[in-house]
XYZ file of N, CA and C in Angstrom:
255
model
N 154.130 -134.225 -93.435
C 153.284 -134.987 -92.566
C 151.848 -134.467 -92.806
N 150.893 -135.445 -93.010
C 149.593 -135.073 -93.335
C 148.913 -134.156 -92.294
N 149.081 -134.536 -90.988
C 148.411 -133.764 -89.941
C 149.023 -132.385 -89.864
N 150.296 -132.239 -90.120
C 150.877 -130.882 -90.036
C 150.260 -129.959 -91.148
N 150.021 -130.504 -92.221
C 149.327 -129.817 -93.307
C 147.865 -129.435 -92.936
N 147.239 -130.357 -92.310
C 145.818 -130.129 -91.866
C 145.837 -129.056 -90.790
N 146.752 -129.122 -89.837
C 146.811 -127.931 -88.829
C 147.108 -126.646 -89.457
N 148.025 -126.566 -90.453
C 148.258 -125.416 -91.133
C 147.024 -124.832 -91.781
N 146.225 -125.722 -92.452
C 145.056 -125.292 -93.076
C 144.013 -124.812 -91.991
N 143.873 -125.504 -90.943
C 142.857 -125.181 -89.985
C 143.284 -123.820 -89.277
N 144.561 -123.571 -89.059
C 144.950 -122.361 -88.368
C 144.933 -121.179 -89.288
N 144.816 -121.393 -90.580
C 144.750 -120.199 -91.538
C 143.314 -119.568 -91.369
N 143.337 -118.268 -91.036
C 142.039 -117.689 -90.857
C 141.192 -117.551 -91.988
N 141.792 -117.732 -93.239
C 141.101 -117.611 -94.433
C 140.235 -118.876 -94.787
N 140.588 -119.957 -94.076
C 139.938 -121.190 -94.398
C 138.812 -121.612 -93.374
N 139.063 -121.445 -92.126
C 138.083 -121.922 -91.140
C 137.872 -120.870 -90.081
N 136.615 -121.002 -89.557
C 136.213 -120.154 -88.417
C 136.441 -121.057 -87.158
N 136.419 -120.398 -85.994
C 136.505 -121.258 -84.801
C 135.381 -122.293 -84.711
N 134.205 -122.021 -85.122
C 133.179 -123.085 -85.060
C 133.350 -124.110 -86.043
N 133.963 -123.829 -87.185
C 134.252 -124.895 -88.180
C 135.354 -125.781 -87.587
N 136.333 -125.223 -86.857
C 137.248 -126.098 -86.182
C 136.580 -126.992 -85.139
N 135.651 -126.456 -84.345
C 134.929 -127.163 -83.414
C 134.128 -128.316 -84.007
N 133.673 -128.183 -85.220
C 132.912 -129.209 -85.897
C 133.724 -130.017 -86.848
N 135.023 -129.912 -86.895
C 135.834 -130.672 -87.871
C 135.910 -132.123 -87.446
N 135.411 -133.045 -88.343
C 135.253 -134.403 -88.080
C 136.521 -135.202 -88.073
N 137.650 -134.634 -88.597
C 138.878 -135.343 -88.642
C 139.790 -135.154 -87.466
N 139.314 -134.379 -86.471
C 140.067 -134.102 -85.291
C 139.352 -134.681 -84.021
N 140.191 -135.090 -83.087
C 139.482 -135.530 -81.703
C 139.173 -134.204 -80.975
N 138.398 -134.340 -79.992
C 138.064 -133.213 -79.127
C 139.239 -132.582 -78.560
N 140.287 -133.325 -78.197
C 141.541 -132.824 -77.622
C 142.188 -132.006 -78.596
N 142.261 -132.455 -79.838
C 142.947 -131.637 -80.918
C 142.240 -130.409 -81.192
N 140.890 -130.500 -81.233
C 140.055 -129.266 -81.512
C 140.338 -128.185 -80.395
N 140.311 -128.672 -79.158
C 140.599 -127.762 -77.934
C 141.938 -127.171 -78.088
N 142.955 -128.023 -78.383
C 144.342 -127.576 -78.504
C 144.379 -126.345 -79.505
N 143.803 -126.647 -80.679
C 143.751 -125.504 -81.742
C 143.046 -124.340 -81.296
N 141.864 -124.560 -80.682
C 141.071 -123.290 -80.249
C 141.761 -122.591 -79.196
N 142.461 -123.275 -78.217
C 143.170 -122.426 -77.184
C 144.371 -121.807 -77.771
N 145.041 -122.382 -78.785
C 146.106 -121.597 -79.410
C 145.559 -120.417 -80.194
N 144.417 -120.607 -80.839
C 143.774 -119.559 -81.583
C 143.434 -118.413 -80.648
N 142.867 -118.731 -79.396
C 142.557 -117.772 -78.372
C 143.797 -117.044 -77.858
N 144.809 -117.738 -77.680
C 146.096 -117.047 -77.251
C 146.603 -116.130 -78.332
N 146.537 -116.573 -79.608
C 146.943 -115.677 -80.680
C 146.056 -114.449 -80.745
N 144.749 -114.596 -80.612
C 143.863 -113.516 -80.608
C 144.072 -112.602 -79.483
N 144.412 -113.059 -78.245
C 144.711 -112.245 -77.107
C 145.953 -111.475 -77.382
N 146.914 -112.087 -77.889
C 148.227 -111.417 -78.209
C 148.017 -110.290 -79.184
N 147.193 -110.519 -80.221
C 146.903 -109.514 -81.216
C 146.174 -108.343 -80.609
N 145.210 -108.681 -79.723
C 144.405 -107.647 -79.065
C 145.266 -106.738 -78.225
N 146.167 -107.413 -77.561
C 147.108 -106.633 -76.558
C 147.995 -105.665 -77.394
N 148.278 -106.102 -78.647
C 149.181 -105.278 -79.529
C 148.313 -104.339 -80.317
N 147.064 -104.360 -80.158
C 146.218 -103.424 -81.000
C 146.028 -103.811 -82.389
N 146.231 -105.141 -82.671
C 146.067 -105.598 -84.062
C 144.718 -106.313 -84.254
N 144.104 -106.203 -85.466
C 143.002 -107.029 -85.759
C 143.359 -108.486 -85.875
N 142.579 -109.395 -85.516
C 142.845 -110.831 -85.560
C 141.888 -111.581 -86.525
N 140.681 -111.124 -86.641
C 139.716 -111.775 -87.533
C 138.607 -112.551 -86.778
N 138.862 -112.896 -85.575
C 137.851 -113.559 -84.728
C 137.795 -112.894 -83.432
N 136.668 -112.860 -82.835
C 136.431 -112.308 -81.552
C 136.662 -113.413 -80.464
N 136.954 -113.035 -79.311
C 137.237 -113.927 -78.204
C 135.902 -114.665 -77.994
N 134.779 -113.954 -78.143
C 133.425 -114.663 -77.943
C 133.241 -115.793 -78.917
N 133.672 -115.660 -80.206
C 133.517 -116.689 -81.202
C 134.319 -117.897 -80.759
N 135.527 -117.637 -80.373
C 136.417 -118.692 -79.946
C 135.955 -119.401 -78.690
N 135.461 -118.656 -77.725
C 134.874 -119.277 -76.510
C 133.649 -120.018 -76.907
N 132.788 -119.594 -77.782
C 131.550 -120.343 -78.232
C 131.985 -121.608 -78.844
N 132.964 -121.667 -79.634
C 133.415 -122.875 -80.328
C 133.998 -123.959 -79.229
N 134.759 -123.311 -78.204
C 135.274 -124.166 -77.213
C 134.111 -124.861 -76.427
N 133.089 -124.038 -76.123
C 131.906 -124.543 -75.342
C 131.158 -125.633 -76.243
N 131.153 -125.454 -77.568
C 130.511 -126.388 -78.443
C 131.239 -127.799 -78.341
N 132.559 -127.782 -78.262
C 133.348 -128.957 -78.226
C 133.112 -129.611 -76.862
N 133.016 -128.815 -75.733
C 132.787 -129.327 -74.412
C 131.385 -129.959 -74.447
N 130.400 -129.443 -74.953
C 129.105 -129.980 -74.974
C 129.034 -131.271 -75.735
N 129.849 -131.418 -76.819
C 129.859 -132.555 -77.582
C 130.519 -133.742 -76.792
N 131.658 -133.348 -75.975
C 132.266 -134.405 -75.223
C 131.286 -134.831 -74.190
N 130.579 -133.978 -73.550
C 129.486 -134.312 -72.512
C 128.506 -135.285 -73.139
N 128.180 -135.153 -74.378
C 127.213 -135.959 -75.022
C 127.887 -137.259 -75.631
N 129.119 -137.357 -75.461
C 129.849 -138.570 -75.892
C 130.299 -138.527 -77.341
N 130.278 -137.283 -77.906
C 130.574 -137.128 -79.353
C 131.943 -136.469 -79.492
N 132.779 -136.951 -80.437
C 133.964 -136.216 -80.658
C 135.145 -136.573 -79.749
N 135.123 -137.677 -79.066
C 136.144 -138.019 -78.173
C 137.204 -138.773 -78.862
N 136.930 -139.283 -80.048
C 137.855 -140.045 -80.897
C 137.832 -139.422 -82.290
N 138.908 -139.586 -82.995
C 139.017 -139.120 -84.366
C 137.913 -139.895 -85.187
N 137.195 -139.138 -85.982
C 136.072 -139.659 -86.719
C 136.377 -139.511 -88.263
N 136.213 -140.640 -89.014
C 136.454 -140.545 -90.375
C 135.174 -140.596 -91.122
N 134.070 -140.938 -90.462
C 132.744 -141.039 -91.096
C 132.079 -139.774 -91.196
N 132.538 -138.690 -90.536
C 131.944 -137.392 -90.688
C 130.652 -137.300 -89.939
N 130.519 -138.000 -88.807
C 129.290 -137.941 -88.005
C 129.304 -136.889 -86.968
N 130.365 -136.038 -86.925
C 130.356 -134.905 -86.018
C 131.139 -133.851 -86.560
């Protein structure tokens, strides 16, 4: 499935940062938020276990706030293929 591969690529820490997920034009705002919330949960779990995760909670929270600001401005509520967000 195409979207399964995209999700795997997005969730790979070597490929994208939380802000890059927030700015990904092929995902809806809901999909971005779902991925970012999963990333935050994984980061929290790693922190609780004393492991390095690669992203700080602040970076993830900043990306989530970016998506929320975009939704408030009417951007990113639908999947975009033109790359305008």
